[in-house]
PDB file of C-alpha atoms in Angstrom:
ATOM      1  CA  MET A 211       9.163 116.001  95.006  1.00  0.00           C
ATOM      2  CA  ARG A 212      11.354 114.565  91.914  1.00  0.00           C
ATOM      3  CA  PRO A 213      10.242 111.713  89.232  1.00  0.00           C
ATOM      4  CA  ARG A 214      12.233 107.772  90.021  1.00  0.00           C
ATOM      5  CA  ILE A 215      11.864 104.794  88.022  1.00  0.00           C
ATOM      6  CA  ILE A 216      11.298 102.275  90.502  1.00  0.00           C
ATOM      7  CA  ARG A 217      11.134  98.669  89.737  1.00  0.00           C
ATOM      8  CA  MET A 218       8.829  96.091  91.322  1.00  0.00           C
ATOM      9  CA  SER A 219       9.725  92.099  91.133  1.00  0.00           C
ATOM     10  CA  LEU A 220       6.499  90.422  91.892  1.00  0.00           C
ATOM     11  CA  LEU A 221       7.808  86.463  92.115  1.00  0.00           C
ATOM     12  CA  THR A 222       6.266  82.852  93.502  1.00  0.00           C
ATOM     13  CA  GLY A 223       8.314  80.224  95.594  1.00  0.00           C
ATOM     14  CA  THR A 224       9.810  77.754  93.551  1.00  0.00           C
ATOM     15  CA  TRP A 225       7.770  74.132  92.406  1.00  0.00           C
ATOM     16  CA  TYR A 226       7.986  71.457  91.028  1.00  0.00           C
ATOM     17  CA  ASP A 227       6.550  70.315  88.022  1.00  0.00           C
ATOM     18  CA  GLN A 228       6.396  66.728  86.960  1.00  0.00           C
ATOM     19  CA  THR A 229       5.032  66.972  83.468  1.00  0.00           C
ATOM     20  CA  ASP A 230       8.131  68.734  82.181  1.00  0.00           C
ATOM     21  CA  GLN A 231      10.562  68.033  85.127  1.00  0.00           C
ATOM     22  CA  GLU A 232      12.092  70.345  86.059  1.00  0.00           C
ATOM     23  CA  ALA A 233      11.117  72.805  89.345  1.00  0.00           C
ATOM     24  CA  LYS A 234       9.857  76.555  87.768  1.00  0.00           C
ATOM     25  CA  SER A 235       8.864  80.070  89.021  1.00  0.00           C
ATOM     26  CA  PHE A 236       6.811  82.692  87.559  1.00  0.00           C
ATOM     27  CA  GLU A 237       7.906  86.229  87.909  1.00  0.00           C
ATOM     28  CA  ALA A 238       6.950  89.262  86.826  1.00  0.00           C
ATOM     29  CA  HIS A 239       8.883  92.768  87.003  1.00  0.00           C
ATOM     30  CA  LEU A 240       6.951  96.276  86.341  1.00  0.00           C
ATOM     31  CA  THR A 241       8.973  99.186  85.553  1.00  0.00           C
ATOM     32  CA  ALA A 242       7.012 103.016  86.713  1.00  0.00           C
ATOM     33  CA  SER A 243       8.429 106.348  87.301  1.00  0.00           C
ATOM     34  CA  LEU A 244       5.843 107.684  89.221  1.00  0.00           C
ATOM     35  CA  ARG A 245       6.579 111.076  91.981  1.00  0.00           C
ATOM     36  CA  GLY A 246       6.102 110.569  95.601  1.00  0.00           C
ATOM     37  CA  ASP A 247       6.987 108.605  98.452  1.00  0.00           C
ATOM     38  CA  ILE A 248       8.309 105.098  98.150  1.00  0.00           C
ATOM     39  CA  GLU A 249       6.342 103.338 100.505  1.00  0.00           C
ATOM     40  CA  THR A 250       3.293 104.808  99.364  1.00  0.00           C
ATOM     41  CA  ASN A 251       3.780 104.500  95.714  1.00  0.00           C
ATOM     42  CA  ARG A 252       5.080 100.609  97.407  1.00  0.00           C
ATOM     43  CA  ARG A 253       0.957  99.906  97.337  1.00  0.00           C
ATOM     44  CA  ARG A 254       0.042 101.785  94.612  1.00  0.00           C
ATOM     45  CA  LEU A 255       1.889  99.830  92.059  1.00  0.00           C
ATOM     46  CA  ALA A 256       0.781  96.208  94.298  1.00  0.00           C
ATOM     47  CA  LYS A 257      -2.664  97.441  94.253  1.00  0.00           C
ATOM     48  CA  ILE A 258      -2.878  96.903  90.200  1.00  0.00           C
ATOM     49  CA  ALA A 259      -0.228  94.554  90.174  1.00  0.00           C
ATOM     50  CA  VAL A 260      -1.047  91.717  92.792  1.00  0.00           C
ATOM     51  CA  PRO A 261      -4.446  91.221  90.637  1.00  0.00           C
ATOM     52  CA  PHE A 262      -2.695  91.273  87.768  1.00  0.00           C
ATOM     53  CA  PHE A 263       0.078  88.301  88.958  1.00  0.00           C
ATOM     54  CA  GLN A 264      -2.046  86.629  90.307  1.00  0.00           C
ATOM     55  CA  LYS A 265      -4.692  86.302  86.521  1.00  0.00           C
ATOM     56  CA  ALA A 266      -2.166  85.682  85.103  1.00  0.00           C
ATOM     57  CA  HIS A 267      -0.773  83.236  87.101  1.00  0.00           C
ATOM     58  CA  HIS A 268      -3.976  81.431  86.588  1.00  0.00           C
ATOM     59  CA  GLN A 269      -4.204  82.144  83.080  1.00  0.00           C
ATOM     60  CA  GLN A 270      -0.926  80.206  82.373  1.00  0.00           C
ATOM     61  CA  TYR A 271      -0.978  77.468  85.175  1.00  0.00           C
ATOM     62  CA  GLY A 272      -5.315  77.049  85.751  1.00  0.00           C
ATOM     63  CA  ARG A 273      -3.562  77.268  89.598  1.00  0.00           C
ATOM     64  CA  LYS A 274      -4.380  80.177  91.769  1.00  0.00           C
ATOM     65  CA  ILE A 275      -1.582  81.817  93.811  1.00  0.00           C
ATOM     66  CA  ALA A 276      -2.834  83.891  97.321  1.00  0.00           C
ATOM     67  CA  PRO A 277      -1.924  87.424  97.037  1.00  0.00           C
ATOM     68  CA  GLU A 278       0.022  86.380 101.110  1.00  0.00           C
ATOM     69  CA  LYS A 279       1.750  83.973  98.925  1.00  0.00           C
ATOM     70  CA  ILE A 280       3.686  86.603  96.713  1.00  0.00           C
ATOM     71  CA  ARG A 281       6.556  88.032  97.419  1.00  0.00           C
ATOM     72  CA  ILE A 282       7.034  91.843  96.584  1.00  0.00           C
ATOM     73  CA  ARG A 283      10.352  92.977  96.294  1.00  0.00           C
ATOM     74  CA  LEU A 284      11.231  96.679  94.929  1.00  0.00           C
ATOM     75  CA  GLU A 285      14.905  97.351  94.317  1.00  0.00           C
ATOM     76  CA  ARG A 286      17.322 100.909  94.233  1.00  0.00           C
ATOM     77  CA  PRO A 287      15.361 103.579  93.417  1.00  0.00           C
ATOM     78  CA  GLU A 288      16.587 105.857  90.809  1.00  0.00           C
ATOM     79  CA  PRO A 289      15.998 108.919  89.420  1.00  0.00           C
ATOM     80  CA  ALA A 290      13.780 109.462  86.270  1.00  0.00           C
ATOM     81  CA  LEU A 291      12.934 112.871  83.901  1.00  0.00           C
ATOM     82  CA  VAL A 292       9.613 112.450  83.271  1.00  0.00           C
ATOM     83  CA  ALA A 293       6.919 110.868  85.898  1.00  0.00           C
ATOM     84  CA  SER A 294       3.907 108.911  83.756  1.00  0.00           C
ATOM     85  CA  SER A 295       0.965 106.653  84.934  1.00  0.00           C
ATOM     86  CA  GLU A 296       1.983 103.560  82.783  1.00  0.00           C
ATOM     87  CA  VAL A 297       3.827 101.365  84.439  1.00  0.00           C
ATOM     88  CA  GLU A 298       5.307  98.219  81.630  1.00  0.00           C
ATOM     89  CA  VAL A 299       4.597  94.783  82.672  1.00  0.00           C
ATOM     90  CA  GLN A 300       7.050  91.452  81.748  1.00  0.00           C
ATOM     91  CA  LEU A 301       6.587  88.819  82.217  1.00  0.00           C
ATOM     92  CA  ARG A 302       9.432  84.839  83.404  1.00  0.00           C
ATOM     93  CA  GLU A 303       9.191  81.782  83.636  1.00  0.00           C
ATOM     94  CA  ILE A 304      12.310  80.442  85.610  1.00  0.00           C
ATOM     95  CA  SER A 305      13.030  77.050  85.265  1.00  0.00           C
ATOM     96  CA  TYR A 306      15.662  74.463  86.573  1.00  0.00           C
ATOM     97  CA  CYS A 307      16.223  71.860  85.151  1.00  0.00           C
ATOM     98  CA  GLY A 308      20.348  70.052  84.401  1.00  0.00           C
ATOM     99  CA  LYS A 309      22.337  72.075  86.095  1.00  0.00           C
ATOM    100  CA  ILE A 310      21.332  76.002  84.598  1.00  0.00           C
ATOM    101  CA  HIS A 311      18.652  78.466  84.948  1.00  0.00           C
ATOM    102  CA  HIS A 312      16.137  79.241  82.023  1.00  0.00           C
ATOM    103  CA  ALA A 313      13.857  82.123  81.301  1.00  0.00           C
ATOM    104  CA  LYS A 314      10.999  81.605  79.565  1.00  0.00           C
ATOM    105  CA  ARG A 315       9.370  85.245  77.786  1.00  0.00           C
ATOM    106  CA  PHE A 316       5.539  86.598  78.276  1.00  0.00           C
ATOM    107  CA  HIS A 317       3.674  89.245  76.677  1.00  0.00           C
ATOM    108  CA  SER A 318       4.910  92.081  78.169  1.00  0.00           C
ATOM    109  CA  THR A 319       1.965  94.754  79.042  1.00  0.00           C
ATOM    110  CA  ILE A 320       1.166  98.350  80.075  1.00  0.00           C
ATOM    111  CA  LEU A 321      -1.227  99.381  83.025  1.00  0.00           C
ATOM    112  CA  ARG A 322      -2.385 102.335  84.303  1.00  0.00           C
ATOM    113  CA  LEU A 323      -2.291 103.346  87.211  1.00  0.00           C
ATOM    114  CA  ARG A 324      -5.387 105.795  88.590  1.00  0.00           C
ATOM    115  CA  LYS A 325      -5.676 108.729  89.913  1.00  0.00           C
ATOM    116  CA  PRO A 326      -5.823 109.021  93.689  1.00  0.00           C
ATOM    117  CA  ARG A 327      -9.370 108.547  94.591  1.00  0.00           C
ATOM    118  CA  ARG A 328     -11.831 112.411  96.183  1.00  0.00           C
ATOM    119  CA  PRO A 329     -12.519 111.428  98.291  1.00  0.00           C
ATOM    120  CA  THR A 330     -15.560 111.506  99.877  1.00  0.00           C
ATOM    121  CA  LYS A 331     -18.377 114.453 100.692  1.00  0.00           C
ATOM    122  CA  ALA A 332     -18.895 112.783 104.844  1.00  0.00           C
ATOM    123  CA  ARG A 333     -14.971 112.456 104.747  1.00  0.00           C
ATOM    124  CA  ARG A 334     -13.711 115.942 103.404  1.00  0.00           C
ATOM    125  CA  ARG A 335     -15.743 117.282 106.299  1.00  0.00           C
ATOM    126  CA  LYS A 336     -15.074 115.268 108.994  1.00  0.00           C
ATOM    127  CA  ALA A 337     -11.630 116.403 107.874  1.00  0.00           C
ATOM    128  CA  ARG A 338     -11.772 119.601 108.319  1.00  0.00           C
ATOM    129  CA  ARG A 339     -13.870 118.642 111.491  1.00  0.00           C
ATOM    130  CA  ALA A 340     -10.331 117.063 112.644  1.00  0.00           C
ATOM    131  CA  ARG A 341      -8.042 120.317 111.360  1.00  0.00           C
ATOM    132  CA  LYS A 342     -10.670 123.028 113.338  1.00  0.00           C
ATOM    133  CA  ILE A 343     -10.087 120.516 116.378  1.00  0.00           C
ATOM    134  CA  VAL A 344      -6.409 120.397 116.048  1.00  0.00           C
ATOM    135  CA  ARG A 345      -6.166 123.810 116.025  1.00  0.00           C
ATOM    136  CA  ARG A 346      -8.474 125.436 118.486  1.00  0.00           C
ATOM    137  CA  GLU A 347      -6.533 122.321 120.200  1.00  0.00           C
ATOM    138  CA  SER A 348      -2.340 124.328 119.410  1.00  0.00           C
ATOM    139  CA  ARG A 349      -4.291 127.759 120.196  1.00  0.00           C
ATOM    140  CA  LYS A 350      -5.477 127.097 123.845  1.00  0.00           C
ATOM    141  CA  GLY A 351      -2.312 125.750 124.371  1.00  0.00           C
ATOM    142  CA  ARG A 352      -0.443 128.159 123.212  1.00  0.00           C
ATOM    143  CA  ARG A 353      -2.794 130.539 125.557  1.00  0.00           C
ATOM    144  CA  SER A 354      -1.803 128.908 128.697  1.00  0.00           C
ATOM    145  CA  THR A 355       1.965 129.275 128.336  1.00  0.00           C
ATOM    146  CA  ARG A 356       2.144 132.064 128.076  1.00  0.00           C
TER     147      ARG A 356
ATOM    148  CA  MET B  29      24.978  99.038  82.387  1.00  0.00           C
ATOM    149  CA  ASN B  30      27.197 101.333  84.183  1.00  0.00           C
ATOM    150  CA  VAL B  31      26.282  99.633  87.692  1.00  0.00           C
ATOM    151  CA  LEU B  32      27.716  96.057  89.211  1.00  0.00           C
ATOM    152  CA  LYS B  33      25.975  94.657  92.081  1.00  0.00           C
ATOM    153  CA  VAL B  34      27.295  92.208  94.527  1.00  0.00           C
ATOM    154  CA  ASP B  35      25.949  89.921  96.428  1.00  0.00           C
ATOM    155  CA  LYS B  36      27.521  88.733  99.297  1.00  0.00           C
ATOM    156  CA  ASP B  37      26.411  86.039 101.931  1.00  0.00           C
ATOM    157  CA  CYS B  38      28.634  86.900 105.119  1.00  0.00           C
ATOM    158  CA  PHE B  39      29.692  89.263 106.832  1.00  0.00           C
ATOM    159  CA  VAL B  40      33.610  90.460 106.820  1.00  0.00           C
ATOM    160  CA  ASN B  41      36.196  92.188 108.487  1.00  0.00           C
ATOM    161  CA  PRO B  42      37.122  95.852 107.490  1.00  0.00           C
ATOM    162  CA  ASN B  43      40.710  95.178 106.279  1.00  0.00           C
ATOM    163  CA  TRP B  44      39.250  91.895 103.555  1.00  0.00           C
ATOM    164  CA  LEU B  45      36.841  95.164 102.443  1.00  0.00           C
ATOM    165  CA  LYS B  46      39.962  96.606 101.737  1.00  0.00           C
ATOM    166  CA  ASP B  47      41.662  94.209  99.771  1.00  0.00           C
ATOM    167  CA  TYR B  48      38.183  93.929  98.007  1.00  0.00           C
ATOM    168  CA  VAL B  49      38.433  96.813  97.662  1.00  0.00           C
ATOM    169  CA  GLU B  50      41.931  96.067  95.393  1.00  0.00           C
ATOM    170  CA  VAL B  51      40.952  93.529  93.753  1.00  0.00           C
ATOM    171  CA  ALA B  52      37.429  94.673  92.241  1.00  0.00           C
ATOM    172  CA  LYS B  53      39.958  97.709  90.673  1.00  0.00           C
ATOM    173  CA  ALA B  54      42.435  95.167  89.434  1.00  0.00           C
ATOM    174  CA  ILE B  55      39.389  92.929  87.988  1.00  0.00           C
ATOM    175  CA  CYS B  56      38.046  96.241  86.667  1.00  0.00           C
ATOM    176  CA  ARG B  57      41.329  97.372  85.039  1.00  0.00           C
ATOM    177  CA  MET B  58      41.913  94.432  83.502  1.00  0.00           C
ATOM    178  CA  HIS B  59      38.432  94.980  81.257  1.00  0.00           C
ATOM    179  CA  ASN B  60      39.449  98.370  80.465  1.00  0.00           C
ATOM    180  CA  VAL B  61      36.524  99.322  82.759  1.00  0.00           C
ATOM    181  CA  GLN B  62      37.432 103.181  85.055  1.00  0.00           C
ATOM    182  CA  LEU B  63      35.787 102.242  88.173  1.00  0.00           C
ATOM    183  CA  PHE B  64      33.642 105.689  89.969  1.00  0.00           C
ATOM    184  CA  SER B  65      32.499 104.362  93.933  1.00  0.00           C
ATOM    185  CA  ILE B  66      31.710 101.038  95.833  1.00  0.00           C
ATOM    186  CA  LEU B  67      28.873 102.096  97.701  1.00  0.00           C
ATOM    187  CA  LYS B  68      28.045  99.702 100.738  1.00  0.00           C
ATOM    188  CA  VAL B  69      24.649  98.625 101.916  1.00  0.00           C
ATOM    189  CA  ASN B  70      24.159  96.166 104.476  1.00  0.00           C
ATOM    190  CA  SER B  71      21.439  92.927 102.908  1.00  0.00           C
ATOM    191  CA  GLN B  72      18.159  92.109 104.776  1.00  0.00           C
ATOM    192  CA  ARG B  73      19.964  88.950 107.141  1.00  0.00           C
ATOM    193  CA  LYS B  74      23.334  87.332 106.300  1.00  0.00           C
ATOM    194  CA  GLY B  75      25.084  89.836 104.311  1.00  0.00           C
ATOM    195  CA  PHE B  76      25.874  92.876 102.656  1.00  0.00           C
ATOM    196  CA  HIS B  77      25.343  94.136  99.036  1.00  0.00           C
ATOM    197  CA  LEU B  78      28.392  96.188  96.207  1.00  0.00           C
ATOM    198  CA  TYR B  79      27.366  98.478  93.892  1.00  0.00           C
ATOM    199  CA  PHE B  80      30.250  99.509  91.615  1.00  0.00           C
ATOM    200  CA  HIS B  81      28.976 102.374  89.666  1.00  0.00           C
ATOM    201  CA  ILE B  82      31.962 102.402  86.357  1.00  0.00           C
ATOM    202  CA  ARG B  83      31.925 103.965  83.393  1.00  0.00           C
ATOM    203  CA  PRO B  84      28.895 102.026  81.607  1.00  0.00           C
ATOM    204  CA  VAL B  85      29.739  98.543  79.325  1.00  0.00           C
ATOM    205  CA  GLU B  86      27.761  96.368  77.855  1.00  0.00           C
ATOM    206  CA  ASP B  87      25.275  93.315  79.996  1.00  0.00           C
ATOM    207  CA  TRP B  88      27.388  90.280  79.004  1.00  0.00           C
ATOM    208  CA  LEU B  89      30.329  92.329  80.457  1.00  0.00           C
ATOM    209  CA  ALA B  90      28.316  93.336  82.969  1.00  0.00           C
ATOM    210  CA  LEU B  91      26.866  90.184  84.118  1.00  0.00           C
ATOM    211  CA  ARG B  92      30.863  88.542  83.626  1.00  0.00           C
ATOM    212  CA  MET B  93      32.639  91.036  85.701  1.00  0.00           C
ATOM    213  CA  GLN B  94      29.343  90.499  88.252  1.00  0.00           C
ATOM    214  CA  PHE B  95      30.496  86.881  88.542  1.00  0.00           C
ATOM    215  CA  LEU B  96      34.055  87.720  88.516  1.00  0.00           C
ATOM    216  CA  LEU B  97      33.822  90.042  91.881  1.00  0.00           C
ATOM    217  CA  GLY B  98      32.173  86.778  93.946  1.00  0.00           C
ATOM    218  CA  ASP B  99      28.345  87.695  92.916  1.00  0.00           C
ATOM    219  CA  ASP B 100      26.182  85.482  94.711  1.00  0.00           C
ATOM    220  CA  ALA B 101      26.081  81.518  91.755  1.00  0.00           C
ATOM    221  CA  GLN B 102      22.231  81.728  91.917  1.00  0.00           C
ATOM    222  CA  ARG B 103      22.129  85.057  91.568  1.00  0.00           C
ATOM    223  CA  VAL B 104      24.429  84.810  88.999  1.00  0.00           C
ATOM    224  CA  SER B 105      22.511  81.976  87.314  1.00  0.00           C
ATOM    225  CA  MET B 106      19.058  83.701  87.456  1.00  0.00           C
ATOM    226  CA  ASN B 107      20.515  86.810  86.000  1.00  0.00           C
ATOM    227  CA  ARG B 108      22.130  84.428  82.914  1.00  0.00           C
ATOM    228  CA  ALA B 109      18.612  83.191  82.419  1.00  0.00           C
ATOM    229  CA  ARG B 110      16.620  86.525  82.350  1.00  0.00           C
ATOM    230  CA  LEU B 111      19.805  88.800  79.975  1.00  0.00           C
ATOM    231  CA  ARG B 112      19.275  85.722  77.801  1.00  0.00           C
ATOM    232  CA  SER B 113      15.381  85.894  77.358  1.00  0.00           C
ATOM    233  CA  GLY B 114      16.079  89.481  76.739  1.00  0.00           C
ATOM    234  CA  LEU B 115      14.119  91.464  80.075  1.00  0.00           C
ATOM    235  CA  THR B 116      16.226  94.744  80.492  1.00  0.00           C
ATOM    236  CA  ALA B 117      16.563  95.264  84.248  1.00  0.00           C
ATOM    237  CA  TRP B 118      17.371  92.041  84.295  1.00  0.00           C
ATOM    238  CA  ASN B 119      20.334  92.840  87.527  1.00  0.00           C
ATOM    239  CA  LYS B 120      17.979  92.000  90.014  1.00  0.00           C
ATOM    240  CA  LEU B 121      19.048  93.016  94.029  1.00  0.00           C
ATOM    241  CA  TRP B 122      16.353  93.429  96.418  1.00  0.00           C
ATOM    242  CA  TRP B 123      16.471  97.103  98.379  1.00  0.00           C
ATOM    243  CA  TYR B 124      15.088  97.623 101.391  1.00  0.00           C
ATOM    244  CA  ARG B 125      14.034 101.107 103.052  1.00  0.00           C
ATOM    245  CA  HIS B 126      16.311 102.749 105.546  1.00  0.00           C
ATOM    246  CA  ARG B 127      19.274 101.182 104.793  1.00  0.00           C
ATOM    247  CA  ARG B 128      22.513 103.197 104.773  1.00  0.00           C
ATOM    248  CA  PHE B 129      24.240 103.309 102.007  1.00  0.00           C
ATOM    249  CA  ARG B 130      27.973 103.664 102.918  1.00  0.00           C
ATOM    250  CA  THR B 131      30.713 103.906 100.090  1.00  0.00           C
ATOM    251  CA  ILE B 132      33.748 101.969 100.861  1.00  0.00           C
ATOM    252  CA  TYR B 133      36.369 103.282  97.635  1.00  0.00           C
ATOM    253  CA  GLN B 134      35.641 106.835  95.674  1.00  0.00           C
ATOM    254  CA  HIS B 135      37.766 107.398  92.736  1.00  0.00           C
ATOM    255  CA  GLN B 136      40.135 110.692  93.300  1.00  0.00           C
ATOM    256  CA  SER B 137      39.097 112.624  90.022  1.00  0.00           C
ATOM    257  CA  SER B 138      35.542 111.620  89.653  1.00  0.00           C
ATOM    258  CA  GLY B 139      33.007 113.587  91.791  1.00  0.00           C
ATOM    259  CA  ARG B 140      29.822 111.363  92.201  1.00  0.00           C
ATOM    260  CA  SER B 141      28.391 110.297  95.782  1.00  0.00           C
ATOM    261  CA  LYS B 142      25.343 107.893  96.856  1.00  0.00           C
TER     262      LYS B 142
END
């Protein structure tokens, strides 16, 4: 499968900041070029991005944010030349004051995607047994049709 | 930037869409931008998204053209803030899996597809 550029954004809802007297939201924009199914990649990216986003939000505002309050959105994937395990993350704070939006830039980071872990010995054995049963059943089915 | 993304928050008659394609062509001509194709996809709830494949233009012109093409006002403002802050992928438009893209305009000389 060809690698594709996946752009994912993590967003909070808007809240009103009493001290600065403006509406605010916090967002992280991730860019990665990955191979494989989009749904699997989305899950893999979300797994590393959500804790990172929670930590950044906590550092910035001193408030914790629950994972279910984080909105995860994707953009249309585009073809990439090479796949990479590096994920570029850019953080922005969007504030709305005086009829105009302002974006404040924070440090950008590079996260690394972990390789999928090899299943344990017991799990591999279990999967092998399951495959065996499926094969046996299909053979039985073929015989009965003859 | 070689793709313009426009968010429309209403459903319209196919005849209106035909007129819209003519308007889009005129806007591109006005800015000396070559338009290759227009793709349409239904958004999550209340309208549709349009993707204009064009000859690459600079970011500020792309944002301006999106505004001229009738992009959602909130989105224009947010994208402008993102662009000012130096975000490279500033043109955000959410994509939903299993939504079908339909070509509503294709330039005759371009062999571009979805």
